[in-house]
Tab-separated table of C-alpha atoms in Angstrom:
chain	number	residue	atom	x	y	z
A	112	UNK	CA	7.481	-9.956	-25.854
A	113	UNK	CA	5.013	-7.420	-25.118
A	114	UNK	CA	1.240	-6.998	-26.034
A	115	UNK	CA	0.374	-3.685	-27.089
A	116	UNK	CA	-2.952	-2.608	-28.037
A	117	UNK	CA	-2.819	-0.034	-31.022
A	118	UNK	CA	-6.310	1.892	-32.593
A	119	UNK	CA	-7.376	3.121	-36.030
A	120	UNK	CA	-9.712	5.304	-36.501
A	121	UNK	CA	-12.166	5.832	-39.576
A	122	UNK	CA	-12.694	9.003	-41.379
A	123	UNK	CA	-13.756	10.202	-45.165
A	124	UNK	CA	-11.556	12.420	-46.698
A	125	UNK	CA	-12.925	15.308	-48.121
A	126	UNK	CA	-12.263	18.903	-49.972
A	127	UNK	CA	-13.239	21.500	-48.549
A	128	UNK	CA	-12.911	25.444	-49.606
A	129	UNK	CA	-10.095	26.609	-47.456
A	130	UNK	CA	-12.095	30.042	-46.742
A	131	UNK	CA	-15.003	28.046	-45.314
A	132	UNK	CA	-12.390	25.876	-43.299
A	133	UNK	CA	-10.796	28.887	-41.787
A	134	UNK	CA	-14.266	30.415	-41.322
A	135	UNK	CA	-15.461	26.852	-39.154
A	136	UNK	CA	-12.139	26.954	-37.560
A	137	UNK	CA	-12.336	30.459	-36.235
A	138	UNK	CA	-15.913	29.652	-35.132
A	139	UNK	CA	-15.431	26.316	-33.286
A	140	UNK	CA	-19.066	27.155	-31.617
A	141	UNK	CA	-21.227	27.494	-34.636
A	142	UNK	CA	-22.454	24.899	-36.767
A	143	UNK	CA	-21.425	26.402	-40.507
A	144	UNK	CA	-22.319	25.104	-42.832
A	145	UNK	CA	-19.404	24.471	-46.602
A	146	UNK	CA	-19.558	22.340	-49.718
A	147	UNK	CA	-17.113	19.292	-49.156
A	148	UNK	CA	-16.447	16.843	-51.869
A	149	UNK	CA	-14.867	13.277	-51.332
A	150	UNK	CA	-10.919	12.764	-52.266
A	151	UNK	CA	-10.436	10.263	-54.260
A	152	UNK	CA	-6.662	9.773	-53.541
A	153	UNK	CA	-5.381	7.079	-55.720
A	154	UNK	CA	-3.895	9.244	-58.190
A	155	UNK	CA	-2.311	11.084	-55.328
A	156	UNK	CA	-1.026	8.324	-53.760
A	157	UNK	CA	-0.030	6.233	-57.162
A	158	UNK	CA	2.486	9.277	-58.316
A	159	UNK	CA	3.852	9.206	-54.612
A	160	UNK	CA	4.394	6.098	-54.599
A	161	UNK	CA	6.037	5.994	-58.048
A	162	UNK	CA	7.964	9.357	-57.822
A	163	UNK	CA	9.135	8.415	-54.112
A	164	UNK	CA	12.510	9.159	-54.578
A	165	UNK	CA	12.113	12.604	-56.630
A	166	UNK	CA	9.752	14.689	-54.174
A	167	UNK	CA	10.658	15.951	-51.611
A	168	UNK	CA	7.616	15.277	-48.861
A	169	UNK	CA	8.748	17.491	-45.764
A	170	UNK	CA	6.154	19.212	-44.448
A	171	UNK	CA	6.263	22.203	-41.656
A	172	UNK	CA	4.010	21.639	-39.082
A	173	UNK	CA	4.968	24.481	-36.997
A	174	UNK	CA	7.740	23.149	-34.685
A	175	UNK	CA	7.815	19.773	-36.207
A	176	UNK	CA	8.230	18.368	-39.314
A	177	UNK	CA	6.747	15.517	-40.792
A	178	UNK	CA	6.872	13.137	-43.887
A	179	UNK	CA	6.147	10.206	-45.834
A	180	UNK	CA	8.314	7.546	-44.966
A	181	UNK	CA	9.812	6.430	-48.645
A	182	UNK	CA	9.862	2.883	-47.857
A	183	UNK	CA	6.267	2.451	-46.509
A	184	UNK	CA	4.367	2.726	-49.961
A	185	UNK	CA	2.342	-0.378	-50.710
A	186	UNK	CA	-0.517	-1.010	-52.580
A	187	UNK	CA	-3.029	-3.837	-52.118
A	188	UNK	CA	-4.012	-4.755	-55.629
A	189	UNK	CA	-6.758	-7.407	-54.419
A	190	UNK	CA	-8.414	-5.401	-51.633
A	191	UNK	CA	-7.958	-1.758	-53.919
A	192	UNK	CA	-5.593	-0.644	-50.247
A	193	UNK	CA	-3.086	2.037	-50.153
A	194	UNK	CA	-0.858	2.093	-47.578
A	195	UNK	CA	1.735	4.211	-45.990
A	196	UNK	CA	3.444	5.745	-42.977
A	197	UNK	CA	3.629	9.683	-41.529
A	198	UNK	CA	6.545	10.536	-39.564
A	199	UNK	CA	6.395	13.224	-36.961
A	200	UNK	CA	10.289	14.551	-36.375
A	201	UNK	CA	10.712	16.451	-33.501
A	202	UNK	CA	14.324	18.491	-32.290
A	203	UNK	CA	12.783	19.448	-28.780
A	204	UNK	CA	11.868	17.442	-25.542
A	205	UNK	CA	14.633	14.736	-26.356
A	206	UNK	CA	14.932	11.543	-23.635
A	207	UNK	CA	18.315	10.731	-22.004
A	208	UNK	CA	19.795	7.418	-21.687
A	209	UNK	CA	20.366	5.689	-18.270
A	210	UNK	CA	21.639	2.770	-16.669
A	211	UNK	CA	21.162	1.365	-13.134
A	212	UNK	CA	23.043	3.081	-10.652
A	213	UNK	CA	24.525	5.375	-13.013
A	214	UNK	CA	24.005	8.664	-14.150
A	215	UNK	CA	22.122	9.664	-16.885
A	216	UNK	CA	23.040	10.219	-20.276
A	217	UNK	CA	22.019	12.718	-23.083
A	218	UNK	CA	21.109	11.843	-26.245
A	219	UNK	CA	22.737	13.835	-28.772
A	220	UNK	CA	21.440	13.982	-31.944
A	221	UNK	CA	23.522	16.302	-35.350
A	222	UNK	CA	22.025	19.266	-36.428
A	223	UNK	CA	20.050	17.244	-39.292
A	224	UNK	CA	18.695	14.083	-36.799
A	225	UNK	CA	15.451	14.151	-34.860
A	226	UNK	CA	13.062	11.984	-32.701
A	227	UNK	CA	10.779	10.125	-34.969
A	228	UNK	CA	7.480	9.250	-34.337
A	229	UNK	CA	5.165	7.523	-36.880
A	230	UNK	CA	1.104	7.346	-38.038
A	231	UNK	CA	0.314	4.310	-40.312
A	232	UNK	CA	-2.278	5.051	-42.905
A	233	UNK	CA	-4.904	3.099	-44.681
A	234	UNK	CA	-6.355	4.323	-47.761
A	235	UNK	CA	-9.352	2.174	-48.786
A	236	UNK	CA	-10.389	3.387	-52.621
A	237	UNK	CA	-13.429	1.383	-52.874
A	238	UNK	CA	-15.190	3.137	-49.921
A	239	UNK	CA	-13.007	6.004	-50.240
A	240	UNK	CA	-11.904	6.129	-46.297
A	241	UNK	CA	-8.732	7.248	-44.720
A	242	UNK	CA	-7.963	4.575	-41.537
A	243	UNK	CA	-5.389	6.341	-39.508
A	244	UNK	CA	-2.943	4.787	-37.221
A	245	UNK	CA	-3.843	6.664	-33.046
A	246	UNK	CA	-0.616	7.558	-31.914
A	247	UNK	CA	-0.386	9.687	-28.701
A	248	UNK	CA	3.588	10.881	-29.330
A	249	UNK	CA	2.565	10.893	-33.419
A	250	UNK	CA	0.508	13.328	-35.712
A	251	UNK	CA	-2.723	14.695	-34.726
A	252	UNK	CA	-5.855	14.805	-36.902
A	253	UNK	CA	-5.592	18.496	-38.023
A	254	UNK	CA	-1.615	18.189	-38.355
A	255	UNK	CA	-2.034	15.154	-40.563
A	256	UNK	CA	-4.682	17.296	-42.258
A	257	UNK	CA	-2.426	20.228	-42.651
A	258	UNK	CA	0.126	17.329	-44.361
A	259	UNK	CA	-1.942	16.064	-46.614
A	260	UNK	CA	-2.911	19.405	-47.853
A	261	UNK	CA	0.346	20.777	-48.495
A	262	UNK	CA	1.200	16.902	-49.946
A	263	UNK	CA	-1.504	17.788	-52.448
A	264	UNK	CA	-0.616	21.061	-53.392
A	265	UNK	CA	2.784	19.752	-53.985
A	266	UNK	CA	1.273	17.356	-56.162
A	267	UNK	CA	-0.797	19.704	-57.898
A	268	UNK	CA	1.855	22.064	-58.889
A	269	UNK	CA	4.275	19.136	-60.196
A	270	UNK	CA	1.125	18.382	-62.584
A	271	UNK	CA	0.911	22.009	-63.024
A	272	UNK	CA	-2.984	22.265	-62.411
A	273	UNK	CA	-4.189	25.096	-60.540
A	274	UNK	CA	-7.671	25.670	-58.497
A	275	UNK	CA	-9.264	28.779	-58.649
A	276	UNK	CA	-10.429	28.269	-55.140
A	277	UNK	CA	-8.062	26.088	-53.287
A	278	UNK	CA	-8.744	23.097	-51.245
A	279	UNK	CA	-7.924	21.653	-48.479
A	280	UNK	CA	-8.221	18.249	-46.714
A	281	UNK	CA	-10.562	17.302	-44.029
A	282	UNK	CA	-10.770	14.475	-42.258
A	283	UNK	CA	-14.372	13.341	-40.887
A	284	UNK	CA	-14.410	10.629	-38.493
A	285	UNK	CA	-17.192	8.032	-39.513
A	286	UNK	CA	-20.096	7.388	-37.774
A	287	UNK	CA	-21.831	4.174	-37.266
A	288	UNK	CA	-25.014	4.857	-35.047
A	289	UNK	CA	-25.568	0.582	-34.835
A	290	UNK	CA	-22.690	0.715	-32.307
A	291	UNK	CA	-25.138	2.194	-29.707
A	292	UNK	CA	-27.509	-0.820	-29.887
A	293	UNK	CA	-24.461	-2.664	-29.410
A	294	UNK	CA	-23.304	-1.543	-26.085
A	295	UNK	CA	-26.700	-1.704	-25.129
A	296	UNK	CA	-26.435	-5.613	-25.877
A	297	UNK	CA	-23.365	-5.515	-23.409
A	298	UNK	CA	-22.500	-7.933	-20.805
A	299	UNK	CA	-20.158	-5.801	-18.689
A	300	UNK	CA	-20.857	-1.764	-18.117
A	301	UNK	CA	-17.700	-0.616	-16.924
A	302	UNK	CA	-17.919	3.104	-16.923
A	303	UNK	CA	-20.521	5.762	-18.057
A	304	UNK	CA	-20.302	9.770	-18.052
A	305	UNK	CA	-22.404	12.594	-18.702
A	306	UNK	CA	-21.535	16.095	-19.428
A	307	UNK	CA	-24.162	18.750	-20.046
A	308	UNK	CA	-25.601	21.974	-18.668
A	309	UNK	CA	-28.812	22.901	-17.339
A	310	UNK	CA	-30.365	24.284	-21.183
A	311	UNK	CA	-29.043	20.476	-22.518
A	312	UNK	CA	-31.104	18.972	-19.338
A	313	UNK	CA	-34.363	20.565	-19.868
A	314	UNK	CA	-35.882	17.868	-21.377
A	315	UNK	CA	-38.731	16.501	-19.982
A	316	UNK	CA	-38.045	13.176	-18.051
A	317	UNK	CA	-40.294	11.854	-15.255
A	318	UNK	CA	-38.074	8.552	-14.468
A	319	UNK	CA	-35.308	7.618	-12.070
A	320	UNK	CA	-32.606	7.566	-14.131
A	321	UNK	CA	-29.049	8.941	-14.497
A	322	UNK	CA	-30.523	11.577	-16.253
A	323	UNK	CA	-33.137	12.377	-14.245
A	324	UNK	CA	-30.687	12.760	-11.745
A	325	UNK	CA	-28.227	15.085	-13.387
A	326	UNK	CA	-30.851	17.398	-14.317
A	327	UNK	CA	-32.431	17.773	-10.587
A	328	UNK	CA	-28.894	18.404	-9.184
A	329	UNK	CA	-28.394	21.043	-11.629
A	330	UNK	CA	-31.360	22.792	-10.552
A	331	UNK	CA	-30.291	22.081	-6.761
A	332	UNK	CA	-27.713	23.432	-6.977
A	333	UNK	CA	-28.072	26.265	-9.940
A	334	UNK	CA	-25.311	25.221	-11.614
A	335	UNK	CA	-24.685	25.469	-15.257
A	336	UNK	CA	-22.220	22.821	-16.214
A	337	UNK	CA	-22.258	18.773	-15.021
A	338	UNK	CA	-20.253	16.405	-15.046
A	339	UNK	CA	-21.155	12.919	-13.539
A	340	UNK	CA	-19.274	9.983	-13.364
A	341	UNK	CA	-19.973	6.606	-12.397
A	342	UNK	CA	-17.384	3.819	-12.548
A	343	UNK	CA	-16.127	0.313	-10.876
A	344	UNK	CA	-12.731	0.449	-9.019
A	345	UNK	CA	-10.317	-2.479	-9.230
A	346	UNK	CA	-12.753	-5.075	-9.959
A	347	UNK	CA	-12.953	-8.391	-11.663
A	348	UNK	CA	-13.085	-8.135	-15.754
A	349	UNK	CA	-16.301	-9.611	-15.312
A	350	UNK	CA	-17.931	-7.297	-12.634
A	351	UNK	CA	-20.274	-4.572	-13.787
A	352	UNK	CA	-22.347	-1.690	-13.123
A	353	UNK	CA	-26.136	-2.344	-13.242
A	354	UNK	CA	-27.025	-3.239	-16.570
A	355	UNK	CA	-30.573	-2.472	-15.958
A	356	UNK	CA	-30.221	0.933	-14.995
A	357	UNK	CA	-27.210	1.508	-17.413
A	358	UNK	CA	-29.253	0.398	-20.597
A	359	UNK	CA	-32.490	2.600	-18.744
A	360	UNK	CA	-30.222	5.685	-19.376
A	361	UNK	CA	-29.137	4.441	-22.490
A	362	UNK	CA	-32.086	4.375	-23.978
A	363	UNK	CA	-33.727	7.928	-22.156
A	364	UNK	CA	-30.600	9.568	-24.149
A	365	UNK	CA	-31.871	8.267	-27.255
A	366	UNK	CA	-34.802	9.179	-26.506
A	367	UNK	CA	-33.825	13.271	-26.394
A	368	UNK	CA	-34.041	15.728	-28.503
A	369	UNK	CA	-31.207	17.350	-30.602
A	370	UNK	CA	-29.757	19.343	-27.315
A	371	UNK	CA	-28.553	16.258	-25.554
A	372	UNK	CA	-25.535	16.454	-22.976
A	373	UNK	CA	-22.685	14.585	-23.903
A	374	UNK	CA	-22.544	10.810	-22.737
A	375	UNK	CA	-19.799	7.956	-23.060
A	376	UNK	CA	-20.404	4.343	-22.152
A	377	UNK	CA	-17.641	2.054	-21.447
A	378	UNK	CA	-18.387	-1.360	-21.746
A	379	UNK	CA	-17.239	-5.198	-22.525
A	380	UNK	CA	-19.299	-6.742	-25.302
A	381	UNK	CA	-18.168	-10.676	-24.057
A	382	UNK	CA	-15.406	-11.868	-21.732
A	383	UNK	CA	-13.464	-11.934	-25.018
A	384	UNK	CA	-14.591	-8.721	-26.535
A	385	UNK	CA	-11.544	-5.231	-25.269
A	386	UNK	CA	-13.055	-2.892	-23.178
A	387	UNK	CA	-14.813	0.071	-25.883
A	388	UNK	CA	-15.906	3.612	-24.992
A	389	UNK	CA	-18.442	4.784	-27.172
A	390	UNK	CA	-19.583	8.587	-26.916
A	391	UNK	CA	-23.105	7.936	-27.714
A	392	UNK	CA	-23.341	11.444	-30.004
A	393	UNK	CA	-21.152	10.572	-31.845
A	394	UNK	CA	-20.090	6.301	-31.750
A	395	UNK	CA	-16.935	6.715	-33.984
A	396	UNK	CA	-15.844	3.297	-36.620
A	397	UNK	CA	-12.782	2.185	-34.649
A	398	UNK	CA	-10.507	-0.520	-34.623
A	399	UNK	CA	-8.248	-2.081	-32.459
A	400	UNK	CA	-5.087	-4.388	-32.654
A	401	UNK	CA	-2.758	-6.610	-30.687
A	402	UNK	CA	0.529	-6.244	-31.204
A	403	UNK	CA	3.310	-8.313	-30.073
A	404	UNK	CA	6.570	-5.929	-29.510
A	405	UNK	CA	10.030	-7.070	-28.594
A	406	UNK	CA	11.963	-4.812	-25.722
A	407	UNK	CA	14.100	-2.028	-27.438
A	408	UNK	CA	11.855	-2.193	-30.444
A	409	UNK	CA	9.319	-0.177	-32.319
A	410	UNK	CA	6.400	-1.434	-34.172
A	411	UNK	CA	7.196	-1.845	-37.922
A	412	UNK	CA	5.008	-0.292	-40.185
A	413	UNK	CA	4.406	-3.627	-42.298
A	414	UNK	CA	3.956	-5.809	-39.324
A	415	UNK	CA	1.398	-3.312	-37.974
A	416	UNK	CA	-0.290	-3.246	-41.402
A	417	UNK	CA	-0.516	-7.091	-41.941
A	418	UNK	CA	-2.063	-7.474	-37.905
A	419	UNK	CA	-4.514	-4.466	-38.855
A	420	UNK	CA	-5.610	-6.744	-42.525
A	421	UNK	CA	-6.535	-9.622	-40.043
A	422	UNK	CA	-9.358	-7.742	-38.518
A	423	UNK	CA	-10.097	-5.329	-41.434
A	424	UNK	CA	-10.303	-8.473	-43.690
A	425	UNK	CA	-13.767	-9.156	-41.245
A	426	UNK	CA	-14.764	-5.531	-40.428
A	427	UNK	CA	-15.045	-4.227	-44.079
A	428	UNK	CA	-18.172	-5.187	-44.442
A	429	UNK	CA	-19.416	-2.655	-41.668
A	430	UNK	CA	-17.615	-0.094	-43.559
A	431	UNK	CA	-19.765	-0.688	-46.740
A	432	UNK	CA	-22.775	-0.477	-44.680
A	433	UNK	CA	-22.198	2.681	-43.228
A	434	UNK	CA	-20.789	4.224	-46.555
A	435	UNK	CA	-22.889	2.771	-49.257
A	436	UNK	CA	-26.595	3.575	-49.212
């Protein structure tokens, strides 16, 4: 067996006027502002799951396709959960089979066979949160946006309801600012960076700090864009950067206006605690899981599901507090 580490990610689902989207889109520099209302999903997801075998839920996703895997529907009636699993099918970029000391093999697949990669999703309809599998080889965020959207309007016409301005589905990552006190509290600093130009470093700071720092070699060397990174090599899991002067720049970012650079901490809460990077603008609800995984075998979806409930079962609570106020 093999440990794996696998990471969900938190986000609200929300509606948003697909003019405005395509306006923000188009504009990935400016701040605009559109009306967004939460999804609430169940409905959605309850005639999926009951119609599962009379839609059809292919999706085009440019050169891909993806879809909801039939068998993965499930619905936690005692923690209100939805689950399910997005498959990514892809006809291009195929492996090849090999053996030691031999040559290698292609794989061929028929006309109607691709390479499957998968996304398992967690739908929690008390706090209204999407929990989404991270899968390098899977979906991204905007193609499992772009799925969900067309899922919808699928859904939509088979109830025949129409919206005078349609909708589509974005996906917001949550943000839970306590997790910056908490790598503060760290043990181990394993890693920190800072990105930022010289109008993002004009605040006023008078101490020697990473900061500090960044901003006079900007103005050394009249640059416009830094980027600074300070790390340990192959170390023990216990050896660290300075906490003192870590937590000092810590805390002189939070202390910055609204043009701050962009800064990531890496750090090890307790000898047991994985290794987190938190980007301190925005410290992202994440989760992550240990998987056990045989040789020549994937991760099934349940199995993955049921090791995700062990720590959700704890975390939820932090997902109220953020949510609910």
């Amino acid at each position: 067996m093999a440990r794996k580490y696998i990471r969900f990610n938190y986000f609200e689902v929300n509606l948003v006027p697909a003019e405005d989207a395509i306006r923000r889109d188009l504009n990935e520099d400016e701040d605009i502002p559109f009306q967004a209302n939460v999804w609430d999903m169940s409905d959605f997801l309850d005639y999926l799951m009951v119609n599962r075998r009379e839609i059809s839920t292919t999706v085009d996703i440019g050169t891909e396709y993806s879809e909801v895997e039939k068998d993965s529907y499930h619905y936690d009636e005692r923690r209100d959960l939805y689950s399910f699993q997005l498959s990514k099918l892809r006809e291009t970029n195929i492996p090849s089979k090999k053996k030691f000391g031999e040559i290698k093999e292609d794989i061929l697949l028929d006309q109607d066979e691709y390479i499957g990669e998968f996304n398992s999703i967690v739908f929690d309809n008390t706090y209204k949160a999407l929990i989404m599998q991270s899968n390098l080889y899977g979906l991204s965020v905007a193609q499992t946006e772009h799925v969900l959207t067309q899922l919808r309007f699928k859904y939509l016409d088979r109830m025949g309801r129409t919206e005078e301005v349609p909708l589509v589905v974005k996906l917001n990552p949550i943000i839970d600012n306590s997790k910056v006190q908490k790598v503060i509290e760290s043990d181990y600093f394993k890693k920190i960076r800072l990105k930022g130009s010289d109008f993002m470093m004009d605040a006023a700071l008078d101490d020697d700090s990473l900061l500090t720092d960044a901003r006079r070699l900007l103005h050394q060397s009249s640059g416009l864009n830094i980027d600074i990174t300070i790390s340990l090599g192959r170390t023990e899991r216990t050896s660290s950067l300075n906490q003192e002067y870590v937590q000092s720049a810590i805390r002189r970012f939070e202390a910055i206006g609204e043009s701050k650079p962009k800064m990531e901490v890496t750090a090890l809460y307790d000898e047991e605690a994985d290794v987190e990077t938190i980007n301190l603008i925005e410290p992202r609800m994440t989760v992550r899981v240990s998987v056990d995984v045989a040789p020549r075998q994937t991760v099934g979806h349940e199995y993955l599901y049921q090791t995700f409930l062990e720590i959700f079962d704890t975390q939820r609570y932090e997902l109220r507090r953020v949510l609910v106020r």
